Every structure is written in structure tokens, then in C-alpha cells.
Amino acid sequence: MSLIAITEVRKRFGDNEVLKGINLDVAAGEVIAIIGKSGSGKSTLLRCINGLETIDEGTILVAGAQLAPDELHLRALRLKVGMIFQSFNLFPHLTAGRNVMLSPMVVKKVPAKEAQAEAQARLEQVGLGHKFDAYPDELSGGQQQRVAIARALAMKPLALLCDEITSALDPELVNEVLQVVGKLAAEGMTLLMVTHEMRFAREVCDRVVFMHQGRVHEIGPPEEVFGAPKTLELQQFLGIA
Amino acid sequence: MAYSLDFGALAEYAPIFAKGVAVTSELTLVGGVLGVGLGILCAWVRTDGPKALRPIVSLYVEVIRNTPFLIQLFFIFFGLPSIGVSLTEMQAAILAMVVNLGAYAAEIIRAGIEATPRGQFEAGASLAMTRLQIFRNVVLVPALQRIWPALSSQIIIVMFGSAVCSQIAVEDITFAANFIQSRNFRAFEAYIVATVLYLILALILRQIMRSLGTIIFPRRRVVR
């Protein structure tokens, strides 16, 4: 059974239909890259999966939790999927450690001491154990993004959604973040990532989804999608047509 | 036009001024703390709270911000007893200040809340926090930090507004000055002393707010 089941999902912003019937099943442990031009609906799809956007038709199921617009369903869903953003979105008034501790304490009522140990472990996992007491504005972009990953991991999600998580980074900082993600992938985390890092997608992902005009235009293992693109649109996108 | 200042004539009234300083400080402190608390509550209702309460809070905020403080004070002190709510001068003065500051603070704090980047709400939401948890843990402190200077000024304005409370015989600094000049006709001296006392209190209050700010907000503001 798949961990994430997306069935016939449609999403409109006014008259503009951005998702035109998306079907996608993600197995536990699978790493999937979503590529496509801007405006193809890839970020919207990702944001629908944890309910940051509502959907107009179709269903999204994550490990039995269904996407529904009420807070109870949304929270049940969000306990199963974590999300990492392009702009990090760390809480500026809290230290790195406190950023990671906050949600376990507030949402899961984990005692402070336990949450602190967990935060320390998660920060070490992303190579930032020594930055527990640093504030976000004292960290580089790459470090901030790694803290954001640690913060998501502290909630012990079944899957992580990554929304262009290296797009706001200076080129020399991209690798440190990708390394962390690569390690997570190797450890069996289910990952769904919108990305422009084609090389990374090719090396790490099990499947690549090419989205075009609100549809899954092509899908397959990276060697197929990158090596032998079938459609003209994908060939154009990859710059080989 | 020769007027020779004689502050010596005020010496015997020093205890009255001392009491005035204490009363004005008490009004400002209690009014400030409760008023800001009320302001946070109202700002929450207007931005993220129960929709049913919003019209009520909006009405309160608009009525208070568009009527004179003196009338609000008289309404509470002279008006409320007719419906059976009798308050001492001090209680009435504090209530009036809380109600007044609450409305202004609500609008200032609301501005701070509305300047919160959307990503902060989204980050909180994707960590499975409820709206209230996001407000309390994610939104509130940076919002207060954004508007802290404006809020500090508003509290000082309210302290000056407390001078009006002398009108219902609250024995604050203004009351002391009025009382003394009616006894010894040294109006110039009495109001110079009152002015200096307000000035000193305002400077102290500003410093307190600044120090409080550095404690509550350990990081400088990060603009995103």
C-alpha cells in the first residue's frame, strides 16, 4: 500500500485551474523529484499534500489520514508529513535549538528536557549540534535550512515535503543541504521534493515526475526521464530538443 | 513684569507631590500592564480570533479611539453608578486607563501581527500547531517586537492622559499641583514642578520599556 495516495486532484485559483487531475502514489521510503517549469503546478501540488492549499476535487491520503479542510483533519495529516520551505521560515525570536523543540513541546506535550535532548540529536543529525544556542540571524542560509530540516524531523514525520529548498541559497551552500537530504534518503525517509537540482534528482531519486500545465506529463525512473524523455515538452524543458 | 520664582513656598507641600508621583506611577503601571494585555487580546480577536467576537471588539476599539478620554472617565465614574456599578476614584481611573490603552494598543499590536510573513504561519501549520498555538508561540513575540517603540510611546501618552484623572479627585501629580496653587497662589512654581515630575517619569518609563524590550526580544529585528 502506498504511503501517499493522490487521486484525481484538481485545484483552481479563480478561473485558473493549476492542477488538472493529478494521480500519484508514493510508496514508503520512495524518493521522488518533481520537476517542471514555474507555473506548472509543482509547488501547489506539494502544498496541497499537507493542506497549506485546499483542493477542489479529488482525494489526498497520507498513511490513512485524509486531507479535509477542518483543523482536526489537517493536524492529523500534518503530524504525518513535514515540510521544508524555500525561505526556511525559522522562527526568528528562537534559537536553533528552541526552533526544533517548539513543536514537540507545544503539539505533542513532550517535556522540555526530553524535547531538548531530541532537538540536540536532530541538530547533530544535520551537522549543527554546536549551533543549538545560535539565533537564525547568526546562521548562514545553508545552516538555517538544515535547522529547518531538523525542526521537521523532530516531529518524526513519515514523509518530508521539500519545496525548492535550495533555491534561495548561494551556490556554495547548496551542497551542504543536499548532502543532508541525500543522507535522509539513504536512511529510508520518504521524500517528495520540488527541485531544480537535476543532477541531485538523477542521483538520489527513485522516480522523477515532470509536471506540465497542471498535469503529470511524464513519470519514471530518472534514467528514463532524463536519459530518454518521450515528450517534446520534457525534451524542451531539459534543453535537449 | 517682574515675577520672582519662589520654590521655597512649595517646600511644605512636598509630601503632596510625593503622593502625586506615587499615584501617577501606580495608574501608569497597572493601567499599562492590564491595558497592553487587553490590547493583545483584542488584537488577537481582530486578526485570528473567533469571528463572532470581531464586531464587538471593533466597536469597542472604534468607540474608544473616537471619543475624548475625559468623557470615558466621566462615563465610568459618574455614569456607571446609575446602573449600580460604583467604583472608587482610583478604581475608576485605572479602569478608564485600561479601557483606553486597550483600544489603542489593540490597533498598534494588530499592525505588528499583520506584518508577520506568511511563511511563519505556514511553518507553524506544517508543524501541526493549531492557530492559537501559532499565535502564541510564533506570531506574538516578533509582532510585539515590531511595534515595541510605538507601544512604548502609547503607554507614555496614556500616562500623560492620567493627568485628566485629577478631575475625579484622584490625587495624582496634576491634582497636587492644582491643590497647591489654590492654597498658596504659586501657580507658576507648582506647574513647573509638575512638568518636571512628568518629564522625569516619562524618561524613566521610556528606559524601562527599552530595558524590557531587550529582555523580551533578545535578538534585533530581522527584516525579511
Tab-separated table of C-alpha atoms in Angstrom:
chain	number	residue	atom	x	y	z
A	1	MET	CA	0.000	0.000	0.000
A	2	SER	CA	1.269	3.453	-0.818
A	3	LEU	CA	2.127	5.958	1.887
A	4	ILE	CA	0.833	8.948	-0.017
A	5	ALA	CA	-2.096	8.473	-2.386
A	6	ILE	CA	-3.075	11.396	-4.579
A	7	THR	CA	-6.169	10.721	-6.656
A	8	GLU	CA	-7.675	12.936	-9.344
A	9	VAL	CA	-6.723	16.126	-7.541
A	10	ARG	CA	-7.919	19.361	-9.069
A	11	LYS	CA	-7.133	22.837	-7.807
A	12	ARG	CA	-8.316	26.179	-9.106
A	13	PHE	CA	-7.240	29.697	-8.264
A	14	GLY	CA	-10.264	31.588	-9.539
A	15	ASP	CA	-10.614	30.730	-13.223
A	16	ASN	CA	-7.113	29.385	-13.430
A	17	GLU	CA	-7.004	25.624	-12.991
A	18	VAL	CA	-3.471	24.876	-11.792
A	19	LEU	CA	-3.898	21.165	-11.050
A	20	LYS	CA	-5.927	19.317	-13.662
A	21	GLY	CA	-6.434	15.871	-12.214
A	22	ILE	CA	-3.253	14.665	-10.579
A	23	ASN	CA	-2.729	10.988	-9.745
A	24	LEU	CA	0.372	9.985	-7.868
A	25	ASP	CA	1.137	7.182	-5.434
A	26	VAL	CA	4.213	7.331	-3.306
A	27	ALA	CA	5.459	4.207	-1.556
A	28	ALA	CA	7.077	4.351	1.863
A	29	GLY	CA	10.789	5.036	1.518
A	30	GLU	CA	10.458	6.323	-2.010
A	31	VAL	CA	12.298	9.482	-3.061
A	32	ILE	CA	10.526	11.482	-5.709
A	33	ALA	CA	11.603	14.626	-7.510
A	34	ILE	CA	9.002	16.876	-9.076
A	35	ILE	CA	10.377	18.979	-11.900
A	36	GLY	CA	8.817	21.368	-14.331
A	37	LYS	CA	8.614	24.986	-15.408
A	38	SER	CA	7.417	27.626	-12.983
A	39	GLY	CA	3.639	27.763	-13.122
A	40	SER	CA	3.372	24.059	-13.924
A	41	GLY	CA	1.722	23.455	-10.536
A	42	LYS	CA	4.508	21.540	-8.823
A	43	SER	CA	4.728	23.724	-5.714
A	44	THR	CA	0.950	23.871	-5.479
A	45	LEU	CA	0.761	20.083	-5.567
A	46	LEU	CA	3.275	19.833	-2.745
A	47	ARG	CA	1.412	22.438	-0.689
A	48	CYS	CA	-1.840	20.549	-1.179
A	49	ILE	CA	-0.376	17.400	0.318
A	50	ASN	CA	-0.109	18.937	3.779
A	51	GLY	CA	-3.108	21.181	3.432
A	52	LEU	CA	-1.452	24.567	3.001
A	53	GLU	CA	-3.696	24.796	-0.050
A	54	THR	CA	-7.197	23.388	-0.240
A	55	ILE	CA	-8.165	21.164	-3.136
A	56	ASP	CA	-11.315	21.489	-5.199
A	57	GLU	CA	-11.689	17.877	-6.273
A	58	GLY	CA	-10.046	14.533	-5.653
A	59	THR	CA	-8.535	12.990	-2.545
A	60	ILE	CA	-5.201	13.006	-0.806
A	61	LEU	CA	-4.421	10.305	1.726
A	62	VAL	CA	-1.281	10.110	3.816
A	63	ALA	CA	-0.981	6.886	5.807
A	64	GLY	CA	-4.719	6.801	6.318
A	65	ALA	CA	-5.080	10.486	7.177
A	66	GLN	CA	-7.283	12.225	4.672
A	67	LEU	CA	-6.942	15.821	3.604
A	68	ALA	CA	-10.017	17.745	4.744
A	69	PRO	CA	-10.358	21.445	5.382
A	70	ASP	CA	-11.096	21.306	9.133
A	71	GLU	CA	-8.342	21.809	11.669
A	72	LEU	CA	-8.660	18.344	13.215
A	73	HIS	CA	-8.046	16.539	9.921
A	74	LEU	CA	-5.364	18.980	8.869
A	75	ARG	CA	-3.411	18.472	12.063
A	76	ALA	CA	-3.688	14.682	11.863
A	77	LEU	CA	-2.324	14.906	8.338
A	78	ARG	CA	0.443	17.331	9.250
A	79	LEU	CA	1.636	15.057	12.034
A	80	LYS	CA	2.498	12.567	9.279
A	81	VAL	CA	4.189	14.867	6.774
A	82	GLY	CA	6.766	17.524	7.475
A	83	MET	CA	7.500	20.400	5.153
A	84	ILE	CA	10.613	22.376	4.363
A	85	PHE	CA	10.350	25.698	2.600
A	86	GLN	CA	12.384	27.638	0.103
A	87	SER	CA	12.674	30.549	2.539
A	88	PHE	CA	13.481	28.366	5.609
A	89	ASN	CA	10.846	30.101	7.758
A	90	LEU	CA	12.704	29.618	11.004
A	91	PHE	CA	11.190	31.444	13.960
A	92	PRO	CA	13.496	34.476	14.319
A	93	HIS	CA	12.916	35.004	18.037
A	94	LEU	CA	14.004	31.491	18.998
A	95	THR	CA	17.432	29.826	18.991
A	96	ALA	CA	18.085	26.953	16.602
A	97	GLY	CA	17.516	24.507	19.446
A	98	ARG	CA	14.294	26.191	20.530
A	99	ASN	CA	13.065	26.192	16.942
A	100	VAL	CA	13.429	22.430	16.927
A	101	MET	CA	11.986	21.970	20.445
A	102	LEU	CA	8.924	24.153	19.985
A	103	SER	CA	6.532	21.919	18.119
A	104	PRO	CA	7.199	18.685	20.037
A	105	MET	CA	6.588	20.610	23.273
A	106	VAL	CA	3.551	22.562	22.137
A	107	VAL	CA	1.863	19.966	19.940
A	108	LYS	CA	2.948	16.655	21.438
A	109	LYS	CA	3.392	17.958	25.007
A	110	VAL	CA	6.856	16.421	25.219
A	111	PRO	CA	8.571	17.505	28.477
A	112	ALA	CA	11.208	20.228	27.998
A	113	LYS	CA	14.133	18.017	28.927
A	114	GLU	CA	13.172	15.282	26.518
A	115	ALA	CA	12.483	17.803	23.766
A	116	GLN	CA	15.872	19.357	24.338
A	117	ALA	CA	17.661	16.017	24.015
A	118	GLU	CA	15.684	15.244	20.877
A	119	ALA	CA	16.486	18.684	19.432
A	120	GLN	CA	20.172	18.198	20.164
A	121	ALA	CA	20.097	14.823	18.407
A	122	ARG	CA	18.263	16.190	15.377
A	123	LEU	CA	20.658	19.141	15.108
A	124	GLU	CA	23.577	16.734	15.257
A	125	GLN	CA	21.942	14.704	12.510
A	126	VAL	CA	22.139	17.744	10.233
A	127	GLY	CA	25.650	18.596	11.401
A	128	LEU	CA	24.693	21.544	13.601
A	129	GLY	CA	24.912	20.142	17.118
A	130	HIS	CA	27.174	23.044	18.072
A	131	LYS	CA	24.640	25.668	16.970
A	132	PHE	CA	21.915	24.857	19.496
A	133	ASP	CA	22.046	28.321	21.070
A	134	ALA	CA	22.552	30.306	17.868
A	135	TYR	CA	19.732	32.503	16.605
A	136	PRO	CA	18.635	32.179	12.979
A	137	ASP	CA	20.178	35.532	12.053
A	138	GLU	CA	23.544	34.234	13.220
A	139	LEU	CA	23.407	31.320	10.786
A	140	SER	CA	24.127	31.114	7.072
A	141	GLY	CA	21.314	30.250	4.694
A	142	GLY	CA	22.532	26.678	4.404
A	143	GLN	CA	22.682	26.322	8.166
A	144	GLN	CA	19.218	27.819	8.554
A	145	GLN	CA	17.827	25.353	6.051
A	146	ARG	CA	19.472	22.474	7.906
A	147	VAL	CA	17.907	23.691	11.153
A	148	ALA	CA	14.569	23.748	9.327
A	149	ILE	CA	15.136	20.121	8.335
A	150	ALA	CA	15.982	19.224	11.934
A	151	ARG	CA	12.839	21.034	13.069
A	152	ALA	CA	10.701	18.994	10.691
A	153	LEU	CA	12.427	15.744	11.694
A	154	ALA	CA	11.816	16.372	15.390
A	155	MET	CA	8.121	15.747	14.749
A	156	LYS	CA	9.028	12.277	13.446
A	157	PRO	CA	7.148	12.579	10.165
A	158	LEU	CA	6.562	9.624	7.854
A	159	ALA	CA	7.394	11.764	4.848
A	160	LEU	CA	9.038	15.095	4.104
A	161	LEU	CA	7.908	17.598	1.511
A	162	CYS	CA	10.717	19.794	0.221
A	163	ASP	CA	9.638	22.890	-1.691
A	164	GLU	CA	12.635	24.139	-3.669
A	165	ILE	CA	14.698	24.028	-0.541
A	166	THR	CA	17.968	25.060	-2.180
A	167	SER	CA	16.611	27.757	-4.486
A	168	ALA	CA	17.210	30.604	-2.040
A	169	LEU	CA	20.758	29.534	-1.258
A	170	ASP	CA	24.074	30.789	-2.549
A	171	PRO	CA	25.608	28.164	-4.847
A	172	GLU	CA	28.327	27.214	-2.384
A	173	LEU	CA	25.733	26.458	0.300
A	174	VAL	CA	23.547	24.188	-1.829
A	175	ASN	CA	25.662	21.115	-1.320
A	176	GLU	CA	25.583	21.062	2.464
A	177	VAL	CA	21.791	20.971	2.334
A	178	LEU	CA	21.655	18.384	-0.451
A	179	GLN	CA	24.058	16.176	1.482
A	180	VAL	CA	21.679	16.166	4.437
A	181	VAL	CA	18.745	15.332	2.182
A	182	GLY	CA	20.750	12.631	0.442
A	183	LYS	CA	21.560	11.086	3.805
A	184	LEU	CA	17.885	11.121	4.784
A	185	ALA	CA	17.033	9.423	1.504
A	186	ALA	CA	19.640	6.762	2.122
A	187	GLU	CA	18.221	6.148	5.588
A	188	GLY	CA	14.839	5.390	4.074
A	189	MET	CA	12.917	8.641	4.595
A	190	THR	CA	10.085	9.156	2.164
A	191	LEU	CA	10.827	12.358	0.273
A	192	LEU	CA	8.812	14.381	-2.170
A	193	MET	CA	10.829	17.252	-3.473
A	194	VAL	CA	10.216	20.034	-5.914
A	195	THR	CA	13.659	20.838	-7.180
A	196	HIS	CA	15.755	22.411	-9.877
A	197	GLU	CA	18.800	20.388	-8.909
A	198	MET	CA	18.670	17.969	-11.827
A	199	ARG	CA	21.912	16.234	-11.006
A	200	PHE	CA	20.775	15.585	-7.474
A	201	ALA	CA	17.404	14.339	-8.714
A	202	ARG	CA	19.171	11.971	-11.071
A	203	GLU	CA	21.493	10.587	-8.411
A	204	VAL	CA	19.172	10.276	-5.434
A	205	CYS	CA	15.595	9.871	-6.630
A	206	ASP	CA	13.715	6.676	-7.346
A	207	ARG	CA	11.256	8.399	-9.620
A	208	VAL	CA	11.019	11.748	-11.334
A	209	VAL	CA	7.728	13.486	-12.038
A	210	PHE	CA	7.678	16.028	-14.823
A	211	MET	CA	4.749	18.389	-14.477
A	212	HIS	CA	3.462	20.480	-17.326
A	213	GLN	CA	0.408	22.738	-17.367
A	214	GLY	CA	-1.130	21.239	-14.269
A	215	ARG	CA	-0.704	17.591	-15.257
A	216	VAL	CA	1.790	14.839	-14.616
A	217	HIS	CA	3.252	14.908	-18.087
A	218	GLU	CA	5.880	12.219	-17.703
A	219	ILE	CA	6.883	9.998	-14.840
A	220	GLY	CA	9.505	7.356	-14.427
A	221	PRO	CA	12.882	6.425	-13.036
A	222	PRO	CA	15.494	9.168	-13.509
A	223	GLU	CA	17.453	7.295	-16.155
A	224	GLU	CA	14.293	7.162	-18.293
A	225	VAL	CA	13.070	10.695	-17.649
A	226	PHE	CA	16.473	12.291	-18.082
A	227	GLY	CA	18.006	9.737	-20.457
A	228	ALA	CA	15.140	9.117	-22.829
A	229	PRO	CA	12.456	11.807	-22.467
A	230	LYS	CA	9.433	10.797	-24.527
A	231	THR	CA	7.537	14.056	-24.886
A	232	LEU	CA	8.588	17.205	-26.692
A	233	GLU	CA	7.780	19.331	-23.626
A	234	LEU	CA	10.159	17.404	-21.412
A	235	GLN	CA	12.842	17.442	-24.076
A	236	GLN	CA	12.438	21.209	-24.301
A	237	PHE	CA	12.492	21.563	-20.527
A	238	LEU	CA	15.703	19.573	-20.321
A	239	GLY	CA	17.148	21.607	-23.161
A	240	ILE	CA	17.786	18.693	-25.477
A	241	ALA	CA	15.122	19.229	-28.108
B	1	MET	CA	6.636	92.217	34.540
B	2	ALA	CA	8.779	91.088	37.366
B	3	TYR	CA	7.915	87.723	38.760
B	4	SER	CA	10.334	86.165	41.161
B	5	LEU	CA	10.119	82.414	41.387
B	6	ASP	CA	9.903	81.095	44.911
B	7	PHE	CA	10.113	77.338	45.080
B	8	GLY	CA	10.637	77.604	48.829
B	9	ALA	CA	6.944	78.268	49.122
B	10	LEU	CA	6.326	74.720	47.862
B	11	ALA	CA	8.522	73.003	50.402
B	12	GLU	CA	5.762	72.288	52.869
B	13	TYR	CA	3.712	70.613	50.115
B	14	ALA	CA	6.447	68.155	49.150
B	15	PRO	CA	4.520	65.182	50.622
B	16	ILE	CA	1.557	66.007	48.400
B	17	PHE	CA	3.762	65.908	45.320
B	18	ALA	CA	5.317	62.692	46.575
B	19	LYS	CA	1.881	61.148	46.857
B	20	GLY	CA	1.095	62.504	43.393
B	21	VAL	CA	4.144	60.769	41.920
B	22	ALA	CA	3.156	57.514	43.605
B	23	VAL	CA	-0.424	57.706	42.330
B	24	THR	CA	0.561	58.625	38.778
B	25	SER	CA	3.098	55.791	38.785
B	26	GLU	CA	0.530	53.328	40.071
B	27	LEU	CA	-2.039	54.399	37.469
B	28	THR	CA	0.524	54.070	34.701
B	29	LEU	CA	1.934	50.756	35.856
B	30	VAL	CA	-1.363	48.985	36.468
B	31	GLY	CA	-3.057	50.671	33.528
B	32	GLY	CA	-0.100	49.903	31.273
B	33	VAL	CA	0.163	46.215	32.120
B	34	LEU	CA	-3.570	45.498	32.002
B	35	GLY	CA	-4.084	47.779	29.003
B	36	VAL	CA	-1.424	46.034	26.944
B	37	GLY	CA	-2.883	42.684	27.992
B	38	LEU	CA	-6.318	43.790	26.836
B	39	GLY	CA	-4.746	45.148	23.654
B	40	ILE	CA	-3.119	41.787	22.861
B	41	LEU	CA	-6.413	40.011	23.436
B	42	CYS	CA	-8.319	42.423	21.187
B	43	ALA	CA	-5.620	42.329	18.504
B	44	TRP	CA	-5.844	38.529	18.534
B	45	VAL	CA	-9.613	38.601	18.173
B	46	ARG	CA	-9.419	41.057	15.283
B	47	THR	CA	-6.757	39.110	13.397
B	48	ASP	CA	-7.114	35.446	14.279
B	49	GLY	CA	-9.754	35.074	16.982
B	50	PRO	CA	-13.370	33.915	16.875
B	51	LYS	CA	-15.179	35.680	14.048
B	52	ALA	CA	-18.297	36.137	16.207
B	53	LEU	CA	-16.378	38.408	18.591
B	54	ARG	CA	-14.861	40.608	15.913
B	55	PRO	CA	-17.715	43.115	15.515
B	56	ILE	CA	-17.869	43.609	19.280
B	57	VAL	CA	-14.155	44.249	19.557
B	58	SER	CA	-14.194	46.521	16.508
B	59	LEU	CA	-16.993	48.548	18.043
B	60	TYR	CA	-15.115	48.867	21.332
B	61	VAL	CA	-11.895	49.927	19.601
B	62	GLU	CA	-13.594	52.479	17.384
B	63	VAL	CA	-15.727	53.997	20.153
B	64	ILE	CA	-12.741	54.456	22.444
B	65	ARG	CA	-10.442	55.801	19.763
B	66	ASN	CA	-13.004	58.331	18.602
B	67	THR	CA	-14.123	59.841	21.908
B	68	PRO	CA	-12.265	62.006	24.455
B	69	PHE	CA	-10.576	60.293	27.386
B	70	LEU	CA	-12.186	62.740	29.818
B	71	ILE	CA	-15.651	61.664	28.686
B	72	GLN	CA	-14.696	57.992	29.013
B	73	LEU	CA	-13.516	58.681	32.541
B	74	PHE	CA	-16.678	60.587	33.478
B	75	PHE	CA	-18.790	57.878	31.919
B	76	ILE	CA	-17.140	55.265	34.118
B	77	PHE	CA	-17.040	57.338	37.308
B	78	PHE	CA	-20.302	59.280	37.113
B	79	GLY	CA	-22.257	57.188	34.625
B	80	LEU	CA	-21.796	53.619	35.816
B	81	PRO	CA	-23.174	54.250	39.351
B	82	SER	CA	-26.588	54.850	37.761
B	83	ILE	CA	-26.627	51.201	36.732
B	84	GLY	CA	-25.398	50.159	40.125
B	85	VAL	CA	-21.647	49.900	39.465
B	86	SER	CA	-19.937	52.155	41.973
B	87	LEU	CA	-16.183	52.495	41.828
B	88	THR	CA	-13.718	54.444	43.938
B	89	GLU	CA	-11.856	57.262	42.163
B	90	MET	CA	-8.769	55.090	41.862
B	91	GLN	CA	-10.686	52.093	40.507
B	92	ALA	CA	-12.493	54.265	38.007
B	93	ALA	CA	-9.263	55.923	36.907
B	94	ILE	CA	-7.484	52.589	36.410
B	95	LEU	CA	-10.446	51.099	34.574
B	96	ALA	CA	-10.637	54.123	32.288
B	97	MET	CA	-6.915	53.908	31.526
B	98	VAL	CA	-7.061	50.174	30.835
B	99	VAL	CA	-10.059	50.576	28.557
B	100	ASN	CA	-8.425	53.490	26.757
B	101	LEU	CA	-4.971	51.960	26.336
B	102	GLY	CA	-6.513	48.601	25.413
B	103	ALA	CA	-8.156	50.089	22.335
B	104	TYR	CA	-5.082	51.973	21.100
B	105	ALA	CA	-2.728	49.103	21.914
B	106	ALA	CA	-5.030	46.700	20.040
B	107	GLU	CA	-4.589	48.655	16.827
B	108	ILE	CA	-0.831	49.037	17.261
B	109	ILE	CA	-0.367	45.335	18.030
B	110	ARG	CA	-2.653	44.364	15.170
B	111	ALA	CA	-0.327	46.208	12.811
B	112	GLY	CA	2.548	44.148	14.185
B	113	ILE	CA	0.632	40.906	13.739
B	114	GLU	CA	-0.416	41.720	10.199
B	115	ALA	CA	3.197	42.336	9.241
B	116	THR	CA	4.011	38.702	10.051
B	117	PRO	CA	5.380	36.980	6.931
B	118	ARG	CA	3.022	34.284	5.641
B	119	GLY	CA	5.829	31.767	5.849
B	120	GLN	CA	5.772	31.961	9.647
B	121	PHE	CA	2.125	30.848	9.760
B	122	GLU	CA	2.844	28.137	7.215
B	123	ALA	CA	5.864	26.866	9.118
B	124	GLY	CA	3.797	26.668	12.304
B	125	ALA	CA	0.909	24.994	10.495
B	126	SER	CA	3.092	22.368	8.858
B	127	LEU	CA	4.455	21.518	12.301
B	128	ALA	CA	0.852	20.613	13.213
B	129	MET	CA	0.303	23.562	15.542
B	130	THR	CA	-3.207	24.914	15.998
B	131	ARG	CA	-3.956	28.505	15.063
B	132	LEU	CA	-3.862	29.522	18.698
B	133	GLN	CA	-0.555	27.743	19.264
B	134	ILE	CA	0.897	29.504	16.232
B	135	PHE	CA	-0.326	32.852	17.504
B	136	ARG	CA	1.114	32.379	20.971
B	137	ASN	CA	4.414	30.748	20.095
B	138	VAL	CA	5.274	32.020	16.650
B	139	VAL	CA	3.450	35.253	15.873
B	140	LEU	CA	3.117	37.199	19.096
B	141	VAL	CA	6.676	37.929	20.208
B	142	PRO	CA	8.028	39.092	16.828
B	143	ALA	CA	4.822	41.119	16.352
B	144	LEU	CA	5.349	42.890	19.678
B	145	GLN	CA	8.977	43.441	18.798
B	146	ARG	CA	7.992	45.146	15.555
B	147	ILE	CA	5.740	47.665	17.270
B	148	TRP	CA	7.510	47.983	20.638
B	149	PRO	CA	8.623	51.619	20.113
B	150	ALA	CA	5.098	52.654	19.084
B	151	LEU	CA	3.610	50.770	22.014
B	152	SER	CA	6.073	52.409	24.417
B	153	SER	CA	5.045	55.850	23.187
B	154	GLN	CA	1.383	54.976	23.567
B	155	ILE	CA	1.900	53.951	27.193
B	156	ILE	CA	3.635	57.269	27.837
B	157	ILE	CA	0.761	59.117	26.168
B	158	VAL	CA	-1.608	57.276	28.475
B	159	MET	CA	0.492	58.310	31.460
B	160	PHE	CA	0.055	61.939	30.412
B	161	GLY	CA	-3.620	61.230	29.921
B	162	SER	CA	-3.769	60.174	33.540
B	163	ALA	CA	-3.497	63.883	34.422
B	164	VAL	CA	-7.160	64.048	33.480
B	165	CYS	CA	-7.962	61.710	36.381
B	166	SER	CA	-7.335	64.610	38.774
B	167	GLN	CA	-10.776	65.740	37.618
B	168	ILE	CA	-12.399	62.984	39.648
B	169	ALA	CA	-10.181	63.759	42.659
B	170	VAL	CA	-7.569	61.106	42.046
B	171	GLU	CA	-4.594	62.531	43.887
B	172	ASP	CA	-2.014	62.367	41.140
B	173	ILE	CA	0.682	64.879	40.191
B	174	THR	CA	-1.760	67.209	38.452
B	175	PHE	CA	-4.095	67.075	41.426
B	176	ALA	CA	-1.187	68.009	43.686
B	177	ALA	CA	-0.227	70.984	41.532
B	178	ASN	CA	-3.840	72.211	41.347
B	179	PHE	CA	-4.255	71.811	45.068
B	180	ILE	CA	-1.040	73.625	45.973
B	181	GLN	CA	-1.561	76.594	43.674
B	182	SER	CA	-5.057	77.042	45.046
B	183	ARG	CA	-3.567	77.273	48.513
B	184	ASN	CA	-0.532	79.491	48.006
B	185	PHE	CA	-1.264	81.012	44.580
B	186	ARG	CA	2.141	79.923	43.352
B	187	ALA	CA	0.741	78.515	40.131
B	188	PHE	CA	3.875	79.023	38.058
B	189	GLU	CA	6.073	77.153	40.503
B	190	ALA	CA	3.549	74.410	41.122
B	191	TYR	CA	3.144	73.638	37.417
B	192	ILE	CA	6.881	73.868	36.765
B	193	VAL	CA	7.386	71.199	39.405
B	194	ALA	CA	4.549	69.117	37.942
B	195	THR	CA	6.066	69.447	34.466
B	196	VAL	CA	9.487	68.346	35.670
B	197	LEU	CA	7.973	65.397	37.551
B	198	TYR	CA	6.086	64.206	34.443
B	199	LEU	CA	9.219	64.656	32.372
B	200	ILE	CA	11.300	62.565	34.771
B	201	LEU	CA	8.616	59.859	34.997
B	202	ALA	CA	8.341	59.738	31.207
B	203	LEU	CA	12.105	59.369	30.798
B	204	ILE	CA	12.170	56.612	33.403
B	205	LEU	CA	9.237	54.844	31.762
B	206	ARG	CA	10.898	55.050	28.352
B	207	GLN	CA	14.024	53.492	29.825
B	208	ILE	CA	12.013	50.745	31.489
B	209	MET	CA	10.317	49.935	28.186
B	210	ARG	CA	13.670	49.863	26.422
B	211	SER	CA	15.174	47.501	29.013
B	212	LEU	CA	12.088	45.325	28.983
B	213	GLY	CA	12.425	45.169	25.211
B	214	THR	CA	15.964	43.858	25.360
B	215	ILE	CA	14.840	41.155	27.795
B	216	ILE	CA	11.776	40.003	25.868
B	217	PHE	CA	13.419	40.333	22.461
B	218	PRO	CA	16.982	39.078	22.768
B	219	ARG	CA	17.540	39.398	19.017
B	220	ARG	CA	17.480	42.524	16.958
B	221	ARG	CA	14.720	42.658	14.415
B	222	VAL	CA	15.272	40.502	11.370
B	223	VAL	CA	13.736	42.014	8.294
B	224	ARG	CA	12.505	39.501	5.746
